Coordinates of C-alpha atoms in Angstrom, one line a residue:
A1 CA -5.3 69.2 38.9
S2 CA -1.8 67.9 38.4
L3 CA -3.0 64.3 38.8
G4 CA -5.5 64.9 36.0
V5 CA -2.8 66.3 33.8
F6 CA -0.6 63.3 34.6
A7 CA -3.4 60.9 33.7
L8 CA -4.0 62.9 30.5
V9 CA -0.3 62.6 29.7
I10 CA -0.3 58.8 30.1
I11 CA -3.5 58.2 28.1
T12 CA -2.4 60.5 25.3
M13 CA 1.0 58.8 25.1
L14 CA -0.8 55.5 24.8
A15 CA -3.0 56.9 22.1
S16 CA -0.1 58.0 20.1
G17 CA 1.8 54.8 20.6
G18 CA 4.1 56.4 23.1
S19 CA 5.4 59.1 20.6
A20 CA 4.4 62.5 19.4
A21 CA 1.6 63.0 16.8
D22 CA 2.6 62.7 13.2
D23 CA 2.4 66.5 12.7
G24 CA 5.7 67.0 14.6
D25 CA 3.8 68.4 17.6
S26 CA 4.9 67.0 20.9
P27 CA 3.8 67.2 24.5
Y28 CA 7.6 67.2 25.4
P29 CA 9.3 69.6 23.0
A30 CA 12.2 70.1 25.5
M31 CA 12.4 66.3 26.0
R32 CA 11.3 66.6 29.6
Y33 CA 8.0 66.6 31.4
D34 CA 6.3 70.0 31.8
A35 CA 2.7 70.0 33.1
K36 CA 1.7 73.3 31.4
T37 CA 3.2 72.3 28.0
A38 CA 1.6 68.9 28.2
E39 CA -1.8 70.3 29.1
E40 CA -1.7 72.7 26.1
Y41 CA -0.7 69.8 23.9
F42 CA -3.6 67.6 25.1
N43 CA -6.1 70.4 24.8
R44 CA -5.1 70.6 21.1
H45 CA -5.5 66.8 20.6
P46 CA -8.9 65.9 22.2
V47 CA -9.8 63.4 19.5
M48 CA -6.6 61.4 20.0
F49 CA -7.2 61.4 23.7
W50 CA -10.8 60.3 23.6
S51 CA -10.4 57.7 20.9
R52 CA -7.7 56.0 22.9
A53 CA -9.6 56.3 26.1
L54 CA -12.6 54.7 24.4
E55 CA -10.5 51.9 23.0
I56 CA -9.0 51.1 26.4
F57 CA -12.4 51.3 28.2
S58 CA -14.3 49.2 25.7
S59 CA -11.5 46.5 25.7
A60 CA -11.4 46.4 29.5
A61 CA -15.2 46.4 29.7
G62 CA -15.6 43.6 27.2
F63 CA -13.1 41.5 29.1
G64 CA -14.7 42.3 32.4
L65 CA -18.2 41.4 31.2
A66 CA -16.9 38.1 30.0
L67 CA -15.5 37.4 33.5
L68 CA -18.8 38.5 35.0
L69 CA -20.7 36.1 32.7
D70 CA -18.3 33.3 33.7
L71 CA -18.9 34.1 37.4
A72 CA -22.7 34.2 36.9
T73 CA -22.8 30.9 35.1
G74 CA -20.3 29.2 37.4
N75 CA -17.7 28.8 34.7
L76 CA -15.0 31.1 36.2
K77 CA -12.6 28.2 36.9
K78 CA -13.5 26.2 33.8
N79 CA -12.8 29.2 31.5
E80 CA -9.7 30.4 33.4
D81 CA -7.1 29.2 30.8
S82 CA -9.0 30.7 27.8
R83 CA -9.6 34.0 29.7
A84 CA -5.9 34.2 30.5
D85 CA -5.1 33.8 26.8
E86 CA -7.7 36.4 26.0
L87 CA -6.1 38.8 28.5
S88 CA -2.7 38.3 27.0
S89 CA -4.0 39.0 23.5
L90 CA -6.0 42.0 24.8
L91 CA -2.9 43.5 26.4
S92 CA -0.8 42.9 23.2
R93 CA -3.4 44.7 21.1
L94 CA -3.4 47.7 23.5
G95 CA 0.3 48.2 23.0
P96 CA 3.7 48.4 24.6
T97 CA 2.6 49.9 28.0
F98 CA 0.0 47.2 28.5
I99 CA 2.4 44.5 27.4
K100 CA 4.8 45.7 30.1
L101 CA 2.0 45.7 32.6
G102 CA 1.2 42.1 31.7
Q103 CA 4.8 41.1 31.9
S104 CA 5.0 42.6 35.4
L105 CA 1.9 40.8 36.5
S106 CA 3.1 37.5 35.0
I107 CA 5.6 37.0 37.8
R108 CA 3.1 37.9 40.6
T109 CA 2.1 34.4 41.6
D110 CA 0.9 35.9 44.9
L111 CA -1.7 37.9 43.0
L112 CA -2.8 35.7 40.1
S113 CA -3.9 32.2 39.6
P114 CA -1.5 29.8 37.8
A115 CA -3.6 30.0 34.7
Y116 CA -3.3 33.8 34.5
V117 CA 0.4 33.6 35.2
R118 CA 0.9 31.1 32.4
G119 CA -1.2 33.2 30.0
L120 CA 0.6 36.4 30.8
T121 CA 4.0 34.7 30.6
A122 CA 3.5 34.5 26.8
L123 CA 4.0 38.3 26.8
Q124 CA 7.6 37.7 27.9
D125 CA 8.6 36.0 24.7
K126 CA 5.9 36.3 22.2
V127 CA 5.7 40.1 21.8
P128 CA 4.4 41.4 18.5
S129 CA 7.1 43.0 16.3
F130 CA 7.5 46.7 15.8
P131 CA 7.6 48.0 12.2
T132 CA 11.2 48.6 11.1
E133 CA 10.4 51.7 9.2
I134 CA 8.8 53.4 12.2
A135 CA 11.8 52.4 14.3
R136 CA 14.2 53.9 11.8
K137 CA 12.2 57.1 11.6
T138 CA 12.1 57.4 15.4
I139 CA 15.9 56.9 15.7
E140 CA 16.5 59.6 13.0
K141 CA 14.1 62.0 14.7
E142 CA 15.5 61.4 18.2
L143 CA 19.2 61.5 17.2
G144 CA 18.9 64.0 14.4
Q145 CA 20.9 61.9 11.8
P146 CA 20.2 59.3 9.2
V147 CA 20.3 55.7 10.7
E148 CA 23.1 54.8 8.2
S149 CA 25.4 57.4 9.6
L150 CA 24.8 56.2 13.2
F151 CA 25.0 52.4 12.8
T152 CA 26.9 50.1 10.5
G153 CA 25.5 46.8 9.5
L154 CA 22.0 47.5 10.8
T155 CA 19.8 44.7 9.4
E156 CA 16.1 43.8 9.6
P157 CA 15.2 42.4 13.1
V158 CA 14.6 38.7 13.5
A159 CA 12.8 38.9 16.9
A160 CA 11.0 41.4 19.2
A161 CA 11.6 42.0 22.8
S162 CA 10.7 44.6 25.4

């Protein structure tokens, strides 16, 4: 049961972009993991959970079907570069956790072909930017003070990194 709750925690965090729902509700009100509190939270947010699970599943299934089609038609090697780019794009669309997964895989030359390593390497330096307003609100929420009172000279970002 605890493994199921853990999976639910991970998927719901992904569904909310790694943060609490906009209603101020949070699976971690004490800022630490608690299985019972997390389970109660996820029971109150089934639509968020299932919509994100469906997004992840449909994205992965679509990519997997494209690979199967390549395999069936003998084009697996021929399409490897374009599929690697598609995978990089897919992981970027799915968000920060998947970007980090792709970054981790991009250095695993023992597991992936050179084409996939090249494709995923793009995730190391071409990460989509994060909206500044959301970042400011998150800082204020987490630290309990206006950004201006915490930092001097905070400007608009010029690049994104993970």
